[in-house]
Tab-separated table of C-alpha atoms and ligand atoms in Angstrom:
chain	number	residue	atom	x	y	z
W	328	MET	CA	18.607	25.998	18.124
W	329	SER	CA	18.947	26.782	14.235
W	330	ASP	CA	18.193	29.858	12.620
W	331	LEU	CA	16.968	28.061	9.665
W	332	LEU	CA	13.135	28.852	8.597
W	333	PRO	CA	11.820	25.679	6.996
W	334	ALA	CA	8.221	26.470	5.154
W	335	ALA	CA	5.445	26.252	7.494
W	336	ARG	CA	3.975	22.999	5.898
W	337	MET	CA	7.035	20.991	6.876
W	338	GLN	CA	5.272	20.916	10.518
W	339	ARG	CA	2.480	19.287	8.686
W	340	LEU	CA	4.053	16.139	7.241
W	341	GLY	CA	3.853	13.015	8.840
W	342	THR	CA	5.579	9.680	8.796
W	343	GLU	CA	5.611	6.097	8.375
W	344	THR	CA	5.978	4.633	11.557
W	345	ALA	CA	6.872	1.169	10.022
W	346	PHE	CA	10.301	2.636	9.169
W	347	GLU	CA	10.836	3.675	13.023
W	348	VAL	CA	9.844	0.386	14.057
W	349	LEU	CA	12.365	-1.346	11.731
W	350	ALA	CA	15.054	1.055	13.103
W	351	ARG	CA	14.209	0.343	16.603
W	352	ALA	CA	14.093	-3.599	16.097
W	353	GLU	CA	17.234	-3.481	14.511
W	354	ALA	CA	18.902	-1.444	17.097
W	355	LEU	CA	17.627	-4.009	19.603
W	356	ALA	CA	19.028	-6.882	17.451
W	357	GLY	CA	22.084	-5.216	17.249
W	358	GLU	CA	22.529	-5.387	20.997
W	359	GLY	CA	22.255	-9.303	20.811
W	360	ARG	CA	18.401	-9.256	21.563
W	361	ASP	CA	16.375	-11.860	19.635
W	362	ILE	CA	13.899	-9.933	17.877
W	363	ILE	CA	11.073	-11.230	15.346
W	364	ASN	CA	10.058	-8.501	13.141
W	365	LEU	CA	6.305	-8.466	11.877
W	366	GLY	CA	6.327	-4.970	11.554
W	367	ILE	CA	7.731	-4.043	8.202
W	368	GLY	CA	5.527	-4.697	5.059
W	369	GLN	CA	7.795	-6.204	2.658
W	370	PRO	CA	7.910	-9.764	1.247
W	371	ASP	CA	10.720	-11.893	2.887
W	372	PHE	CA	11.534	-13.273	-0.488
W	373	ARG	CA	14.181	-12.754	-2.969
W	374	THR	CA	13.649	-11.084	-6.204
W	375	PRO	CA	13.037	-13.902	-8.664
W	376	PRO	CA	16.625	-14.377	-10.506
W	377	HIS	CA	15.462	-13.958	-14.037
W	378	ILE	CA	14.474	-10.355	-12.825
W	379	VAL	CA	17.745	-9.889	-11.312
W	380	GLU	CA	19.343	-11.290	-14.426
W	381	ALA	CA	17.861	-8.488	-16.872
W	382	ALA	CA	18.975	-5.656	-14.667
W	383	ILE	CA	22.567	-6.772	-14.839
W	384	LYS	CA	22.166	-7.702	-18.395
W	385	ALA	CA	20.952	-3.947	-19.208
W	386	LEU	CA	23.826	-2.392	-17.185
W	387	ARG	CA	26.388	-4.689	-19.184
W	388	ASP	CA	24.347	-3.716	-22.662
W	389	GLY	CA	24.880	-0.189	-21.585
W	390	HIS	CA	21.562	0.865	-20.453
W	391	HIS	CA	22.946	3.636	-17.958
W	392	GLY	CA	21.783	6.895	-19.099
W	393	TYR	CA	18.761	8.629	-18.674
W	394	THR	CA	15.501	7.234	-20.197
W	395	PRO	CA	12.165	9.106	-21.126
W	396	ALA	CA	10.762	10.618	-17.934
W	397	PRO	CA	7.827	8.587	-18.116
W	398	GLY	CA	9.376	5.318	-18.717
W	399	ILE	CA	10.795	3.539	-21.646
W	400	PRO	CA	8.503	2.700	-24.358
W	401	VAL	CA	9.002	-1.078	-23.917
W	402	LEU	CA	8.072	-1.116	-20.186
W	403	ARG	CA	4.846	0.993	-20.654
W	404	GLU	CA	3.886	-1.266	-23.273
W	405	ALA	CA	4.634	-4.349	-21.016
W	406	VAL	CA	2.550	-2.471	-18.312
W	407	SER	CA	-0.452	-2.273	-20.973
W	408	ALA	CA	-0.220	-5.734	-21.880
W	409	ASP	CA	-0.512	-6.552	-18.184
W	410	LEU	CA	-3.216	-4.620	-17.738
W	411	GLN	CA	-4.856	-6.159	-20.554
W	412	ALA	CA	-4.038	-9.624	-19.146
W	413	ARG	CA	-5.164	-9.323	-15.731
W	414	HIS	CA	-8.068	-6.594	-15.786
W	415	GLY	CA	-8.999	-7.071	-19.374
W	416	VAL	CA	-8.816	-3.132	-20.002
W	417	SER	CA	-7.386	-1.430	-22.872
W	418	ILE	CA	-5.030	1.264	-21.712
W	419	ASP	CA	-2.732	3.283	-24.215
W	420	PRO	CA	0.925	3.047	-22.988
W	421	SER	CA	0.926	6.601	-23.352
W	422	CYS	CA	-1.094	7.084	-20.184
W	423	ILE	CA	1.164	5.180	-18.073
W	424	VAL	CA	3.730	6.987	-16.127
W	425	VAL	CA	6.750	4.622	-14.639
W	426	VAL	CA	7.774	6.165	-11.168
W	427	PRO	CA	10.297	5.076	-8.504
W	428	GLY	CA	8.124	3.183	-6.130
W	429	GLY	CA	4.336	3.217	-5.519
W	430	LYS	CA	4.319	6.056	-3.275
W	431	VAL	CA	5.339	8.624	-5.919
W	432	THR	CA	2.228	8.185	-7.482
W	433	MET	CA	0.612	9.192	-4.369
W	434	ASN	CA	2.633	11.876	-3.788
W	435	PHE	CA	1.935	13.483	-7.551
W	436	ALA	CA	-1.707	12.773	-7.230
W	437	ILE	CA	-2.091	14.387	-3.878
W	438	MET	CA	-0.009	17.412	-4.913
W	439	MET	CA	-1.735	17.726	-8.133
W	440	PHE	CA	-5.190	18.168	-6.349
W	441	GLY	CA	-4.417	19.133	-3.003
W	442	GLU	CA	-4.468	22.937	-1.932
W	443	PRO	CA	-5.974	25.060	0.726
W	444	GLY	CA	-9.684	25.126	0.735
W	445	VAL	CA	-10.015	21.524	-1.151
W	446	GLU	CA	-11.111	18.234	0.515
W	447	ILE	CA	-9.384	14.861	-0.021
W	448	LEU	CA	-11.278	11.803	1.125
W	449	TYR	CA	-9.164	8.912	2.315
W	450	PRO	CA	-9.039	5.621	3.979
W	451	ASN	CA	-8.914	5.384	7.968
W	452	PRO	CA	-7.107	3.236	9.214
W	453	GLY	CA	-5.013	3.210	6.040
W	454	PHE	CA	-1.351	3.832	4.588
W	455	PRO	CA	-0.075	6.928	6.462
W	456	ILE	CA	1.134	8.688	3.687
W	457	TYR	CA	-2.265	9.758	2.527
W	458	GLU	CA	-3.091	11.568	5.174
W	459	SER	CA	0.478	13.039	5.804
W	460	MET	CA	0.743	14.229	2.080
W	461	ILE	CA	-2.789	15.613	2.189
W	462	ASN	CA	-1.840	17.867	5.256
W	463	PHE	CA	1.413	18.728	3.592
W	464	SER	CA	-0.507	19.966	0.512
W	465	GLY	CA	-2.841	21.993	2.493
W	466	ALA	CA	-5.820	20.443	1.456
W	467	THR	CA	-8.299	19.067	4.298
W	468	ALA	CA	-7.952	15.517	4.812
W	469	VAL	CA	-11.296	13.932	5.289
W	470	PRO	CA	-10.969	10.316	6.643
W	471	PHE	CA	-13.965	7.569	5.908
W	472	ALA	CA	-13.690	4.603	8.345
W	473	LEU	CA	-12.949	0.889	7.437
W	474	LEU	CA	-15.219	-1.179	9.557
W	475	GLU	CA	-14.031	-4.590	11.185
W	476	ASP	CA	-17.689	-5.539	10.861
W	477	GLN	CA	-17.503	-5.100	7.237
W	478	GLY	CA	-14.345	-6.934	6.634
W	479	PHE	CA	-12.700	-3.809	6.707
W	480	ALA	CA	-14.325	-2.322	3.666
W	481	PHE	CA	-16.417	0.833	3.924
W	482	ASP	CA	-20.017	1.639	3.158
W	483	ALA	CA	-20.492	3.273	-0.242
W	484	ASP	CA	-23.425	5.618	0.919
W	485	ALA	CA	-21.616	6.821	3.987
W	486	LEU	CA	-18.632	7.611	1.744
W	487	LEU	CA	-20.505	9.214	-0.632
W	488	ALA	CA	-22.373	11.388	1.792
W	489	ARG	CA	-18.883	12.893	2.626
W	490	VAL	CA	-18.594	14.038	-0.820
W	491	SER	CA	-18.825	17.950	-0.813
W	492	GLU	CA	-18.579	20.576	-3.505
W	493	ARG	CA	-14.749	21.263	-2.352
W	494	THR	CA	-14.002	17.345	-2.545
W	495	ARG	CA	-11.141	17.005	-5.569
W	496	LEU	CA	-9.811	13.251	-5.071
W	497	ILE	CA	-11.090	10.176	-3.204
W	498	ILE	CA	-8.253	7.747	-2.290
W	499	LEU	CA	-9.285	3.744	-2.498
W	500	ASN	CA	-6.776	1.093	-1.379
W	501	SER	CA	-8.238	-2.683	-2.028
W	502	PRO	CA	-6.621	-4.830	-0.970
W	503	ALA	CA	-5.663	-2.776	1.800
W	504	ASN	CA	-2.530	-1.979	4.185
W	505	PRO	CA	-3.003	-2.032	7.135
W	506	THR	CA	-6.143	-4.359	7.367
W	507	GLY	CA	-5.953	-6.984	4.751
W	508	GLY	CA	-9.539	-5.902	3.880
W	509	VAL	CA	-11.060	-6.407	0.479
W	510	VAL	CA	-13.744	-4.059	-0.895
W	511	PRO	CA	-16.360	-6.112	-2.350
W	512	LYS	CA	-17.504	-5.490	-5.966
W	513	PRO	CA	-20.895	-4.490	-5.010
W	514	VAL	CA	-19.473	-1.553	-2.740
W	515	ILE	CA	-17.436	-0.422	-5.740
W	516	ASP	CA	-20.031	-0.543	-7.964
W	517	ARG	CA	-22.483	1.473	-5.775
W	518	LEU	CA	-19.704	3.675	-5.013
W	519	VAL	CA	-19.172	4.405	-9.006
W	520	GLU	CA	-22.687	4.887	-9.707
W	521	GLY	CA	-22.759	7.427	-6.954
W	522	LEU	CA	-19.953	9.302	-8.070
W	523	LEU	CA	-21.527	10.016	-11.466
W	524	GLN	CA	-23.235	12.683	-9.647
W	525	HIS	CA	-20.070	14.351	-8.698
W	526	PRO	CA	-18.187	14.651	-12.118
W	527	GLY	CA	-15.159	16.955	-10.941
W	528	VAL	CA	-14.062	14.199	-8.255
W	529	ALA	CA	-10.907	12.049	-9.186
W	530	ILE	CA	-10.367	8.895	-7.565
W	531	LEU	CA	-6.589	7.385	-6.914
W	532	SER	CA	-7.062	3.821	-6.590
W	533	ASP	CA	-3.989	2.347	-4.736
W	534	GLU	CA	-3.897	-1.243	-6.105
W	535	ILE	CA	-0.413	-2.124	-4.882
W	536	TYR	CA	-1.631	-5.416	-3.594
W	537	SER	CA	-3.873	-6.470	-6.820
W	538	ARG	CA	-2.147	-9.969	-7.036
W	539	MET	CA	-2.130	-10.640	-3.239
W	540	LEU	CA	-5.526	-12.047	-3.037
W	541	PHE	CA	-6.743	-15.123	-1.398
W	542	ASP	CA	-9.422	-17.548	-1.337
W	543	GLU	CA	-10.092	-17.368	-5.350
W	544	ARG	CA	-11.141	-13.793	-4.966
W	545	GLU	CA	-10.787	-11.792	-8.101
W	546	HIS	CA	-9.347	-8.311	-8.229
W	547	VAL	CA	-11.489	-5.514	-9.123
W	548	SER	CA	-9.986	-2.695	-10.716
W	549	LEU	CA	-11.208	0.837	-11.019
W	550	LEU	CA	-10.000	0.955	-14.409
W	551	GLN	CA	-12.924	-1.733	-15.228
W	552	TYR	CA	-15.438	1.250	-15.001
W	553	PRO	CA	-15.819	2.711	-18.379
W	554	GLU	CA	-17.891	5.413	-17.095
W	555	ILE	CA	-15.731	6.961	-14.651
W	556	VAL	CA	-12.282	5.646	-16.124
W	557	GLU	CA	-11.184	9.218	-17.345
W	558	ARG	CA	-10.918	10.174	-13.724
W	559	VAL	CA	-9.024	7.491	-12.339
W	560	ILE	CA	-5.583	7.385	-11.490
W	561	MET	CA	-4.693	3.758	-10.950
W	562	LEU	CA	-1.770	3.146	-8.840
W	563	ASP	CA	0.336	-0.337	-8.949
W	564	GLY	CA	4.018	-1.182	-9.151
W	565	TRP	CA	6.554	-4.229	-8.686
W	566	SER	CA	7.376	-3.718	-4.681
W	567	LYS	CA	5.021	-6.199	-3.532
W	568	THR	CA	4.196	-8.623	-6.382
W	569	TYR	CA	7.915	-9.395	-7.360
W	570	ALA	CA	9.426	-8.996	-4.069
W	571	MET	CA	11.159	-5.611	-5.436
W	572	THR	CA	10.599	-3.065	-2.668
W	573	GLY	CA	14.300	-1.907	-2.805
W	574	TRP	CA	14.211	-1.463	-6.407
W	575	ARG	CA	12.237	1.452	-6.514
W	576	LEU	CA	9.861	0.808	-9.255
W	577	GLY	CA	6.333	1.496	-9.632
W	578	TYR	CA	3.805	3.088	-12.245
W	579	ALA	CA	0.304	4.639	-12.427
W	580	VAL	CA	-2.359	4.975	-15.179
W	581	TRP	CA	-3.347	8.528	-15.396
W	582	PRO	CA	-6.371	9.951	-17.145
W	583	THR	CA	-5.715	11.621	-20.468
W	584	ALA	CA	-5.971	14.940	-18.961
W	585	LEU	CA	-3.659	14.351	-16.304
W	586	VAL	CA	-0.407	12.590	-17.970
W	587	GLU	CA	1.315	15.611	-19.001
W	588	HIS	CA	1.163	17.074	-15.436
W	589	ALA	CA	2.397	13.859	-14.106
W	590	THR	CA	5.281	13.776	-16.439
W	591	ARG	CA	6.084	17.293	-15.709
W	592	LEU	CA	6.157	16.111	-11.826
W	593	ALA	CA	8.647	13.558	-12.770
W	594	VAL	CA	10.693	15.729	-14.752
W	595	ASN	CA	10.784	18.275	-11.982
W	596	CYS	CA	11.362	15.570	-9.229
W	597	HIS	CA	13.370	12.735	-10.605
W	598	SER	CA	13.907	12.871	-14.139
W	599	CYS	CA	13.305	9.091	-14.733
W	600	VAL	CA	13.598	5.746	-13.011
W	601	ASN	CA	16.898	4.115	-13.247
W	602	ALA	CA	17.180	2.290	-16.464
W	603	ALA	CA	18.319	-0.837	-15.009
W	604	ALA	CA	15.432	-1.201	-12.813
W	605	GLN	CA	12.897	-0.642	-15.871
W	606	HIS	CA	14.476	-3.435	-17.768
W	607	ALA	CA	13.785	-5.701	-14.530
W	608	GLY	CA	10.589	-4.460	-14.642
W	609	VAL	CA	9.918	-5.668	-18.462
W	610	ALA	CA	11.199	-9.089	-17.588
W	611	ALA	CA	9.236	-9.348	-14.206
W	612	LEU	CA	5.990	-8.663	-16.458
W	613	GLN	CA	6.628	-10.737	-19.480
W	614	GLY	CA	8.694	-13.554	-17.682
W	615	ASP	CA	7.643	-16.721	-15.511
W	616	GLN	CA	5.072	-15.980	-13.103
W	617	SER	CA	5.591	-18.974	-11.080
W	618	ALA	CA	7.485	-17.051	-8.259
W	619	VAL	CA	4.744	-15.068	-7.942
W	620	THR	CA	1.987	-17.753	-7.189
W	621	ALA	CA	4.684	-19.419	-4.824
W	622	MET	CA	4.739	-16.465	-2.891
W	623	LEU	CA	1.208	-16.289	-2.478
W	624	HIS	CA	0.872	-19.890	-1.380
W	625	ALA	CA	3.286	-19.316	1.165
W	626	PHE	CA	1.428	-16.183	2.433
W	627	ASP	CA	-1.701	-18.056	2.308
W	628	GLU	CA	-0.221	-20.799	4.690
W	629	ARG	CA	0.907	-17.973	7.052
W	630	ARG	CA	-2.360	-16.316	7.033
W	631	ALA	CA	-4.177	-19.222	8.330
W	632	VAL	CA	-1.474	-19.710	11.245
W	633	VAL	CA	-1.597	-15.922	12.168
W	634	VAL	CA	-5.228	-15.575	12.411
W	635	GLU	CA	-5.590	-18.948	14.446
W	636	GLY	CA	-2.552	-17.958	16.450
W	637	LEU	CA	-4.112	-14.493	17.422
W	638	ASN	CA	-7.738	-16.020	17.855
W	639	ALA	CA	-6.179	-18.281	20.481
W	640	ILE	CA	-5.205	-15.399	22.650
W	641	SER	CA	-8.246	-14.509	24.949
W	642	ALA	CA	-8.406	-11.005	24.749
W	643	VAL	CA	-7.665	-10.699	20.729
W	644	ARG	CA	-9.932	-11.415	18.160
W	645	CYS	CA	-8.804	-11.346	14.530
W	646	GLN	CA	-10.725	-11.325	11.010
W	647	THR	CA	-9.334	-13.429	8.135
W	648	PRO	CA	-7.979	-10.848	5.845
W	649	GLY	CA	-8.880	-11.303	2.249
W	650	GLY	CA	-5.557	-10.076	0.851
W	651	ALA	CA	-2.155	-8.362	1.178
W	652	PHE	CA	-0.078	-9.828	4.013
W	653	TYR	CA	-1.266	-8.128	6.863
W	654	ALA	CA	-3.402	-8.963	9.781
W	655	PHE	CA	-5.092	-6.437	11.879
W	656	PRO	CA	-6.353	-8.053	15.097
W	657	ASN	CA	-8.522	-6.075	17.625
W	658	ILE	CA	-6.910	-5.681	20.941
W	659	GLN	CA	-9.255	-3.454	22.820
W	660	GLN	CA	-9.951	-6.367	25.610
W	661	THR	CA	-6.241	-6.240	26.619
W	662	GLY	CA	-6.860	-2.889	28.078
W	663	LEU	CA	-3.665	-1.193	26.555
W	664	SER	CA	-3.794	1.242	23.733
W	665	ALA	CA	-2.377	0.236	20.498
W	666	ARG	CA	0.741	2.184	21.042
W	667	ALA	CA	1.293	0.854	24.801
W	668	LEU	CA	0.996	-2.661	23.418
W	669	GLN	CA	3.406	-2.088	20.585
W	670	GLN	CA	5.780	-0.740	22.796
W	671	GLN	CA	5.644	-3.635	25.359
W	672	LEU	CA	5.738	-6.281	22.792
W	673	LEU	CA	8.855	-5.095	21.214
W	674	GLU	CA	10.908	-3.945	24.150
W	675	ARG	CA	9.754	-6.637	26.670
W	676	HIS	CA	9.277	-9.870	24.312
W	677	GLY	CA	11.085	-9.017	21.165
W	678	VAL	CA	8.018	-8.980	18.788
W	679	ALA	CA	7.962	-5.803	16.333
W	680	THR	CA	4.480	-5.019	15.394
W	681	ILE	CA	3.053	-1.665	14.661
W	682	ALA	CA	0.119	0.126	16.452
W	683	GLY	CA	-3.358	0.539	14.475
W	684	THR	CA	-2.956	4.430	15.354
W	685	SER	CA	0.093	4.339	13.113
W	686	PHE	CA	-2.698	4.286	10.142
W	687	GLY	CA	-4.733	6.954	11.714
W	688	ALA	CA	-6.947	7.641	14.641
W	689	PHE	CA	-9.382	4.938	13.597
W	690	GLY	CA	-6.878	2.380	14.137
W	691	GLU	CA	-6.826	2.523	18.065
W	692	GLY	CA	-7.673	-0.642	19.444
W	693	TYR	CA	-5.592	-2.478	16.609
W	694	LEU	CA	-2.293	-3.985	15.718
W	695	ARG	CA	-1.026	-4.692	12.457
W	696	LEU	CA	1.234	-7.736	12.034
W	697	SER	CA	2.831	-8.353	8.473
W	698	TYR	CA	3.294	-11.992	8.218
W	699	ALA	CA	5.882	-11.653	5.462
W	700	ASN	CA	8.093	-13.682	7.674
W	701	SER	CA	8.759	-17.392	7.829
W	702	LEU	CA	6.346	-19.540	9.694
W	703	ASP	CA	8.577	-20.642	12.383
W	704	ASN	CA	9.096	-17.064	13.385
W	705	ILE	CA	5.512	-16.307	13.226
W	706	ARG	CA	4.714	-19.429	15.497
W	707	ALA	CA	7.382	-18.265	17.834
W	708	ALA	CA	6.192	-14.528	17.738
W	709	LEU	CA	2.459	-15.735	18.608
W	710	GLN	CA	3.669	-17.521	21.265
W	711	ARG	CA	5.428	-14.723	23.016
W	712	MET	CA	2.504	-12.494	22.070
W	713	ARG	CA	0.359	-15.001	23.880
W	714	GLU	CA	2.256	-15.145	27.091
W	715	ALA	CA	2.651	-11.400	26.893
W	716	ILE	CA	-0.876	-10.570	26.661
W	717	GLU	CA	-2.145	-13.419	28.875
W	718	ALA	CA	0.117	-12.148	31.715
W	719	LEU	CA	-1.086	-8.538	31.566
N	1761	LIG	N1	0.396	1.756	-1.218
N	1761	LIG	C1	0.238	0.847	-0.339
N	1761	LIG	C2	-1.309	0.751	0.073
N	1761	LIG	C3	1.418	0.530	0.573
N	1761	LIG	O1	1.351	-0.714	1.347
N	1761	LIG	C4	2.723	0.515	0.045
N	1761	LIG	C5	4.020	0.006	1.079
N	1761	LIG	O2	4.149	-0.398	1.799
N	1761	LIG	C6	3.023	1.659	-1.208
N	1761	LIG	C7	1.608	1.997	-1.680
N	1761	LIG	C8	4.223	1.967	-1.444
N	1761	LIG	O3	5.069	1.042	-2.181
N	1761	LIG	P1	6.163	1.253	-2.676
N	1761	LIG	O4	7.479	0.757	-1.831
N	1761	LIG	O5	6.497	0.969	-4.353
N	1761	LIG	O6	6.711	2.810	-2.938
């Protein structure tokens, strides 16, 4: 027992189970077990060499001091040009705040709006940090369901019906973790239209998978709606697109009214992102994009194998995800809870997956599989899963 007394809010802070599963999978592998990891959500590719070289060059050129808190000007300008090219929007670089990873924007936006007495709406199942941080801030976390029979999108009117006079922030994420779902444009159109009745509500749009779309889908960014753009916080970053999860580099476009708050949070939290990573970020945005295209092709091929393999298991059914690199099969017919199946698959059969409940209560009955792994490993994991589930 310790005499230390951390603040009560520490009891409300959740976690991201993916990191726990990763640690357990690595511990089992360390004991000599043959583990296939479909748990962690990070590309299994290396960062493209020209990006790595840009970081090395930056260090050699002496870029090893502090930088401006919201990011070096050349990077903020490169982000602005990228947003113009990809989404057709004109964003002033002064509204862009570069941070150490996509997650930091989430933390800032939720801490900026969350306090006791207010409500924040978030997708469930969804990225677990949303709910965790909302609870931590003292706000009330109000989930809206993502529905399997709607391709894991939501019903705009059902969501709007949950907006109250206490709602300060709505969190959206498309393409989504953990479902791979993509919210169709008509649903976003309807949501935006409905939000005109609620001018005091901000929107955090987590678009970190905006380039991970299949079947020629076009990304719809919340920045493309001028009628609400002055209350949209658009989160994106380099982690997934450029296989840069460990570099810790992300950014957000903030409404003019909030940039100063975001910059202050940055100054109070991390001062600035490390300089070499920022130079690498410029090279990523301005350099050859063929590695991004190649990764997407590889994910697309694996997606087909995963979905087909899962649907070949009698007690499992899986929708074809439209984006990201996750499959979210329905496992209700196995008769096991998501957590029990996750544990059996890892401990007895050496396949790391993540229970849908790690992404919120509405994830019961589902597993998340990340297909950021080789085709051979994916096929072997599916074979093990089939044997395991059919023997239940
Ligand atoms: N948003 C979503 C939906 C994610 O899935 C993740 C990472 O898994 C992040 C944000 C965080 O990205 P980063 O690693 O850049 O902090």
